[in-house]
Short mmCIF file of C-alpha atoms and ligand atoms in Angstrom, two decimals:
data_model
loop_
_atom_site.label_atom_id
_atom_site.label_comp_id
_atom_site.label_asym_id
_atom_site.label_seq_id
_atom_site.Cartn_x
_atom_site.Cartn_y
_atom_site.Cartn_z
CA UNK A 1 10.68 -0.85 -14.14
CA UNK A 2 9.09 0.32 -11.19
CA UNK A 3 9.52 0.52 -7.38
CA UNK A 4 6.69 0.83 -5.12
CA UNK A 5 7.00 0.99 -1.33
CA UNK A 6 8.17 -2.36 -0.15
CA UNK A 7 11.06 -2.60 -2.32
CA UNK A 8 9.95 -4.51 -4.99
CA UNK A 9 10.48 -4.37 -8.48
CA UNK A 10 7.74 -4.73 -11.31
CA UNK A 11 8.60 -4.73 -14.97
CA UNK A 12 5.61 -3.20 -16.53
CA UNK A 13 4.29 -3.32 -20.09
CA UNK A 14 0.84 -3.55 -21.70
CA UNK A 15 -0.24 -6.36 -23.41
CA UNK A 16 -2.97 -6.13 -26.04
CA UNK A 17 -5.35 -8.50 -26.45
CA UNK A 18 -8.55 -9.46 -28.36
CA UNK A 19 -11.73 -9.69 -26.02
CA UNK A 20 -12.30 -13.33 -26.15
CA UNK A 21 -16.07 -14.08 -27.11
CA UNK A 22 -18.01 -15.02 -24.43
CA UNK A 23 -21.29 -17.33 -25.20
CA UNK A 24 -24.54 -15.91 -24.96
CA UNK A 25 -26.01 -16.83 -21.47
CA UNK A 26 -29.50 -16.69 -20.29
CA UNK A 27 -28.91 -15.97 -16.64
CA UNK A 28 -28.73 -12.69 -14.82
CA UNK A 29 -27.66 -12.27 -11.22
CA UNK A 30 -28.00 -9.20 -8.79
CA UNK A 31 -25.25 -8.95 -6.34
CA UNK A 32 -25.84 -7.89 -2.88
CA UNK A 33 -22.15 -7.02 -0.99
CA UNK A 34 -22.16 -7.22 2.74
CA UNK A 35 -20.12 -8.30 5.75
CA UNK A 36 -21.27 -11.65 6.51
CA UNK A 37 -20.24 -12.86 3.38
CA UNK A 38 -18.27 -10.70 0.50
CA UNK A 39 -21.18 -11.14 -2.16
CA UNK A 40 -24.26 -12.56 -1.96
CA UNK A 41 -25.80 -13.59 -5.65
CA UNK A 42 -29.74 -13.52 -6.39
CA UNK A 43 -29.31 -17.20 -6.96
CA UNK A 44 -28.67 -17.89 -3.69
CA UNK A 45 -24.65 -18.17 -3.88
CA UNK A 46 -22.95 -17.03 -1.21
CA UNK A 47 -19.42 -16.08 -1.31
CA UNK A 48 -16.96 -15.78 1.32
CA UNK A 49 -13.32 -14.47 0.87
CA UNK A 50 -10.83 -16.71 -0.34
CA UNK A 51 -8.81 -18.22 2.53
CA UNK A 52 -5.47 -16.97 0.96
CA UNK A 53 -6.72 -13.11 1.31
CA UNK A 54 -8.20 -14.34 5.26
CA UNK A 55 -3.98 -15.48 5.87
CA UNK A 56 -2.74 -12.58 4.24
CA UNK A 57 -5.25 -10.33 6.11
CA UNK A 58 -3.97 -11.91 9.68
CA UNK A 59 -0.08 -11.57 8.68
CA UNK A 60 -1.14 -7.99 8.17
CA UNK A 61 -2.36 -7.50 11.54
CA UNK A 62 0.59 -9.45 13.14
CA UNK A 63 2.65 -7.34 11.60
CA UNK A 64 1.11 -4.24 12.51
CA UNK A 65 1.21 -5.46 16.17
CA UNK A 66 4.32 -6.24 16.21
CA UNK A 67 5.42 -2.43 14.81
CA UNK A 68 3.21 -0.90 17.45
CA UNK A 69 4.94 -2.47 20.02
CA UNK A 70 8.65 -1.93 18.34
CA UNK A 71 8.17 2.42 19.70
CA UNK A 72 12.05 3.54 19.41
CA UNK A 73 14.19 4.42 16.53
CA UNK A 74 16.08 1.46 16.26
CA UNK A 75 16.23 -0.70 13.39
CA UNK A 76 14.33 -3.18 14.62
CA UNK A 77 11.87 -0.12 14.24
CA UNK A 78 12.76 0.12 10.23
CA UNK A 79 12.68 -3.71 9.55
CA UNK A 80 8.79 -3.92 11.78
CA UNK A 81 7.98 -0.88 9.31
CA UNK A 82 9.32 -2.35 6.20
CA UNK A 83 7.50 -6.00 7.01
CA UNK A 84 3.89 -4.17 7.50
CA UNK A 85 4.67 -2.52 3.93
CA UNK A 86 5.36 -5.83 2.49
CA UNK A 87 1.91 -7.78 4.14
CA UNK A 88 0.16 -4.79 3.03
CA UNK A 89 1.51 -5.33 -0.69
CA UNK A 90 0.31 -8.53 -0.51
CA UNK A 91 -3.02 -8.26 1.56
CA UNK A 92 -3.93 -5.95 -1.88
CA UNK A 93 -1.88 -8.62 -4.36
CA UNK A 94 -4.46 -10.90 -2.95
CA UNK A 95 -7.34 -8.97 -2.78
CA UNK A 96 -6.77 -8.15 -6.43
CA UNK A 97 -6.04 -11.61 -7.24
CA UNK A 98 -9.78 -12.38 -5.77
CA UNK A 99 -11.55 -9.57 -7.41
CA UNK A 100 -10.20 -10.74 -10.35
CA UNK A 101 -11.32 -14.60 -10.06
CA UNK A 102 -14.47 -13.43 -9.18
CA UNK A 103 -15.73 -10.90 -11.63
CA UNK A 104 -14.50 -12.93 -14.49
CA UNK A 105 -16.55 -15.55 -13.61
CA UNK A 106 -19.44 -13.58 -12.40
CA UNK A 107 -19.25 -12.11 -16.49
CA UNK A 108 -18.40 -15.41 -17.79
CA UNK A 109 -21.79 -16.62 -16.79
CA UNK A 110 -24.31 -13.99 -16.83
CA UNK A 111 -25.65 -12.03 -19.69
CA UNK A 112 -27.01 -9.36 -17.35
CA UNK A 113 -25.40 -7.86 -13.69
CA UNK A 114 -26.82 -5.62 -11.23
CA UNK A 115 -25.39 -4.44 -8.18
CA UNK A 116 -26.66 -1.60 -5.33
CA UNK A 117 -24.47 1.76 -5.85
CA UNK A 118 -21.83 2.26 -3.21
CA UNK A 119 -22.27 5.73 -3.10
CA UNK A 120 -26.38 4.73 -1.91
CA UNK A 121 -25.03 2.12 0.29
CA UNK A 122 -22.50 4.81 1.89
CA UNK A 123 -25.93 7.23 2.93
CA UNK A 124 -27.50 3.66 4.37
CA UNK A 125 -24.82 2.52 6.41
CA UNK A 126 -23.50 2.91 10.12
CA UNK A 127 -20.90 4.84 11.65
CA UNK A 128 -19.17 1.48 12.04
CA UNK A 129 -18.83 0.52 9.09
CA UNK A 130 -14.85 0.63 8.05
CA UNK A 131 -14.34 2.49 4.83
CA UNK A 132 -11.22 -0.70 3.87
CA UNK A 133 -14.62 -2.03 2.76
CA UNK A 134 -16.19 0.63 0.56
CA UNK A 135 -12.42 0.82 -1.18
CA UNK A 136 -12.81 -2.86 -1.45
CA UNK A 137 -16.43 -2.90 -2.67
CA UNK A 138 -15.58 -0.44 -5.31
CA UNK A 139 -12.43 -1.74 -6.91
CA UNK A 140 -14.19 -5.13 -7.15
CA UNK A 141 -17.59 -3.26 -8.47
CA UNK A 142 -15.06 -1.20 -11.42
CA UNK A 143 -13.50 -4.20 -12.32
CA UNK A 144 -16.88 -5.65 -12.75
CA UNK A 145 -18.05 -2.93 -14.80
CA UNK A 146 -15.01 -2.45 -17.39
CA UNK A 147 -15.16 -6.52 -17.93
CA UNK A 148 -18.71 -5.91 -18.39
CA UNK A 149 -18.08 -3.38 -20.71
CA UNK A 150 -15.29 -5.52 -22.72
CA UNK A 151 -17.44 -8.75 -22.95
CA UNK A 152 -20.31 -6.67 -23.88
CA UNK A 153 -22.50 -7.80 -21.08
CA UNK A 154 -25.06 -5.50 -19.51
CA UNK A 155 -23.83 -4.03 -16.21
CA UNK A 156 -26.64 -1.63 -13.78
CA UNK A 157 -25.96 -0.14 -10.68
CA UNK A 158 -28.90 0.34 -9.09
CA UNK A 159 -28.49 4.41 -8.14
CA UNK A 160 -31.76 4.87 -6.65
CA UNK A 161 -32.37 4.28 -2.74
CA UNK A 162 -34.43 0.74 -2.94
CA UNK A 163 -35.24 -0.33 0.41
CA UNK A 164 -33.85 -3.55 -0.89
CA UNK A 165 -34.02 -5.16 2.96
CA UNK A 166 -37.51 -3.65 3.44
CA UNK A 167 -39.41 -5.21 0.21
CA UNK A 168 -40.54 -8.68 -0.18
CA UNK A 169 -38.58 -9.67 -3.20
CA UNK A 170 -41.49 -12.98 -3.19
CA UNK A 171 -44.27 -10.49 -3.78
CA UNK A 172 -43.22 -6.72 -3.19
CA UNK A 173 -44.47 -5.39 0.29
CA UNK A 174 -42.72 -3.28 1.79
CA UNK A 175 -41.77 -3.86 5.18
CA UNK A 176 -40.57 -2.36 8.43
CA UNK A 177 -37.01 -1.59 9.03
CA UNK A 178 -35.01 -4.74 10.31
CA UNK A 179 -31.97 -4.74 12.56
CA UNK A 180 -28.94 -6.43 11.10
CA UNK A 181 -28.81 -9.36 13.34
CA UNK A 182 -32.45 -10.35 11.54
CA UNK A 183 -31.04 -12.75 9.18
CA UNK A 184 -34.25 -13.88 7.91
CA UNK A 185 -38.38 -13.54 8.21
CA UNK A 186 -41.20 -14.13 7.50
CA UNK A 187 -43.06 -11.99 5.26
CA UNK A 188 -46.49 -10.70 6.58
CA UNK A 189 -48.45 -10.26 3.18
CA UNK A 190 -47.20 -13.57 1.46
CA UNK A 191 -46.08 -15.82 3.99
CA UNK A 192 -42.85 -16.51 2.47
CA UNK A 193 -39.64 -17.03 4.47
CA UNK A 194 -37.16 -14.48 3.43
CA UNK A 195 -33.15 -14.78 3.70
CA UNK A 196 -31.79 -11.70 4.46
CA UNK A 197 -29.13 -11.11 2.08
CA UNK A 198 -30.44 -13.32 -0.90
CA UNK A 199 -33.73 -11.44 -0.53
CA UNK A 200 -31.27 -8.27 -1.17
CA UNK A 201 -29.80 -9.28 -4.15
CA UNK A 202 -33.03 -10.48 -5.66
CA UNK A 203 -34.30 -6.83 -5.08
CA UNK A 204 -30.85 -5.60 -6.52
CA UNK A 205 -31.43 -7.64 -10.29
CA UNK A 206 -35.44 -6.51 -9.75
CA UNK A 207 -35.13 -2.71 -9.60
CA UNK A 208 -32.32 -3.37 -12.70
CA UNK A 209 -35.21 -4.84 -14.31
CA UNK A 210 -33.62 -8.57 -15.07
CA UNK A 211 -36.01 -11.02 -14.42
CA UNK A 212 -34.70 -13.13 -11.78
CA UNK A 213 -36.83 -15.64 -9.42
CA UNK A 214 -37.18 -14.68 -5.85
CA UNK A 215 -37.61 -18.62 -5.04
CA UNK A 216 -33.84 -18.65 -3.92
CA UNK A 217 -34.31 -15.84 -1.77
CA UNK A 218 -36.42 -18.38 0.29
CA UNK A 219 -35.59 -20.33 3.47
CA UNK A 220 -37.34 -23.02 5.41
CA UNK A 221 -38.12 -21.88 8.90
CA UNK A 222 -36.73 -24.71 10.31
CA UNK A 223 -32.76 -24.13 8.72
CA UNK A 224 -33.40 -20.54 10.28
CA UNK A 225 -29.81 -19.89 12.29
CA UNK A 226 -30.35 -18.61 15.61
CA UNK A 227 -30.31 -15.07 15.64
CA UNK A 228 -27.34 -13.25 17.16
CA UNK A 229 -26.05 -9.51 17.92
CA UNK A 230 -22.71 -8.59 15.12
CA UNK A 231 -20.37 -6.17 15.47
CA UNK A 232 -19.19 -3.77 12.35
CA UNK A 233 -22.97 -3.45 10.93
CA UNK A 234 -22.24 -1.68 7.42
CA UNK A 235 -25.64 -0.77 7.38
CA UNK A 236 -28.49 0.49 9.59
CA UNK A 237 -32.34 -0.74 9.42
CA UNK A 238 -32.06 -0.25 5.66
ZN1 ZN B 301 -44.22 -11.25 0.41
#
């Protein structure tokens, strides 16, 4: 048995099983995390987090608040301290939970992943970027890699610094730096409409070498959202 922080009790054991055998697929994906959404797939799939991790998230913060506020050593004190352990057990229960879903289906139906190294995205990003993202980004990026692993699908990390916001993932020009709040453009050489983030991902699966289609990565200038300022930017002009 064991006890961790907020006084709960886990009976732990390993259970062994047989990989089950995935079919053969024919699609790859590159994976493009980010703020706006939690990943964005070169297929054009975006994907938010699940609304049971959002409620968690906000009992967190309640419960934080209501600590802050609770400053003497009475035990009203110890009970606001043990209920912000608890909502942080389960703000991680959840995330896990999520990671989970998500990577088994991202393996379940591609042959191929690729995904931009945290470590590069860490040298890209902006001071304002909160590092509860890079711990989430990289739990959900080693789970994807050891299921990868077990299923015996390919898994890349693109290492190298690809200007993956910069290039034209419709025809390859490179580009000038673009502010975060520039969802999508145009593309000079080509003419093609870019989405920000799908444009991303394609470049992600590109520099992997899987041969995905850049047509997703497209928008129609008239679905462009307007264009607005964000706060927490996890990366610069990249
Ligand atoms: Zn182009």
């Amino acid at each position: 048995m064991i006890r961790d922080a907020p006084d709960r009790y886990f009976a732990s054991f390993v259970v062994q099983t047989e990989p089950g055998a995935l079919l053969h697929r024919e699609t790859v994906v590159g994976i493009d995390l980010g703020l706006t959404h939690f990943a964005v797939l070169s297929d054009g799939t975006k994907i938010s987090s699940p609304r049971f991790l959002s409620r968690a998230e906000k009992k967190l913060r309640r419960a934080q608040r209501a600590l802050s506020r609770n400053q003497d050593g009475s035990r009203n004190r110890d009970k606001a301290r043990l209920t912000v352990a608890r909502a942080h057990a389960r703000v991680a229960d959840a995330r896990r939970d999520f990671h989970h879903q998500l990577s088994t289906a991202l393996i379940r139906d591609n042959q191929a992943l690729a995904v931009e190294d945290l470590a590069v995205r860490r040298l890209a990003r902006t001071r304002l970027a909160k590092s509860v993202h890079d711990a989430d980004w990289s739990g959900f990026v080693a789970m994807l890699e050891y299921k990868a692993r077990l299923h015996g699908r390919a898994f890349h990390r693109i290492g190298r610094f690809e200007p993956t916001t910069r290039t034209c993932s419709a025809c390859g020009t490179k580009d000038g730096p673009k502010p975060l709040h520039v969802r999508a453009w145009q593309c000079p050489a080509c003419g093609t409409w870019l989405d920000r983030d799908i444009n991303a991902a394609v470049n992600v699966a590109k520099a992997a070498g899987l041969a995905v289609s850049a047509c997703r990565a497209q928008v129609r200038p008239g679905v462009i959202p307007a264009q607005r300022g964000e706060a927490g930017t996890h990366r610069g002009a990249a």
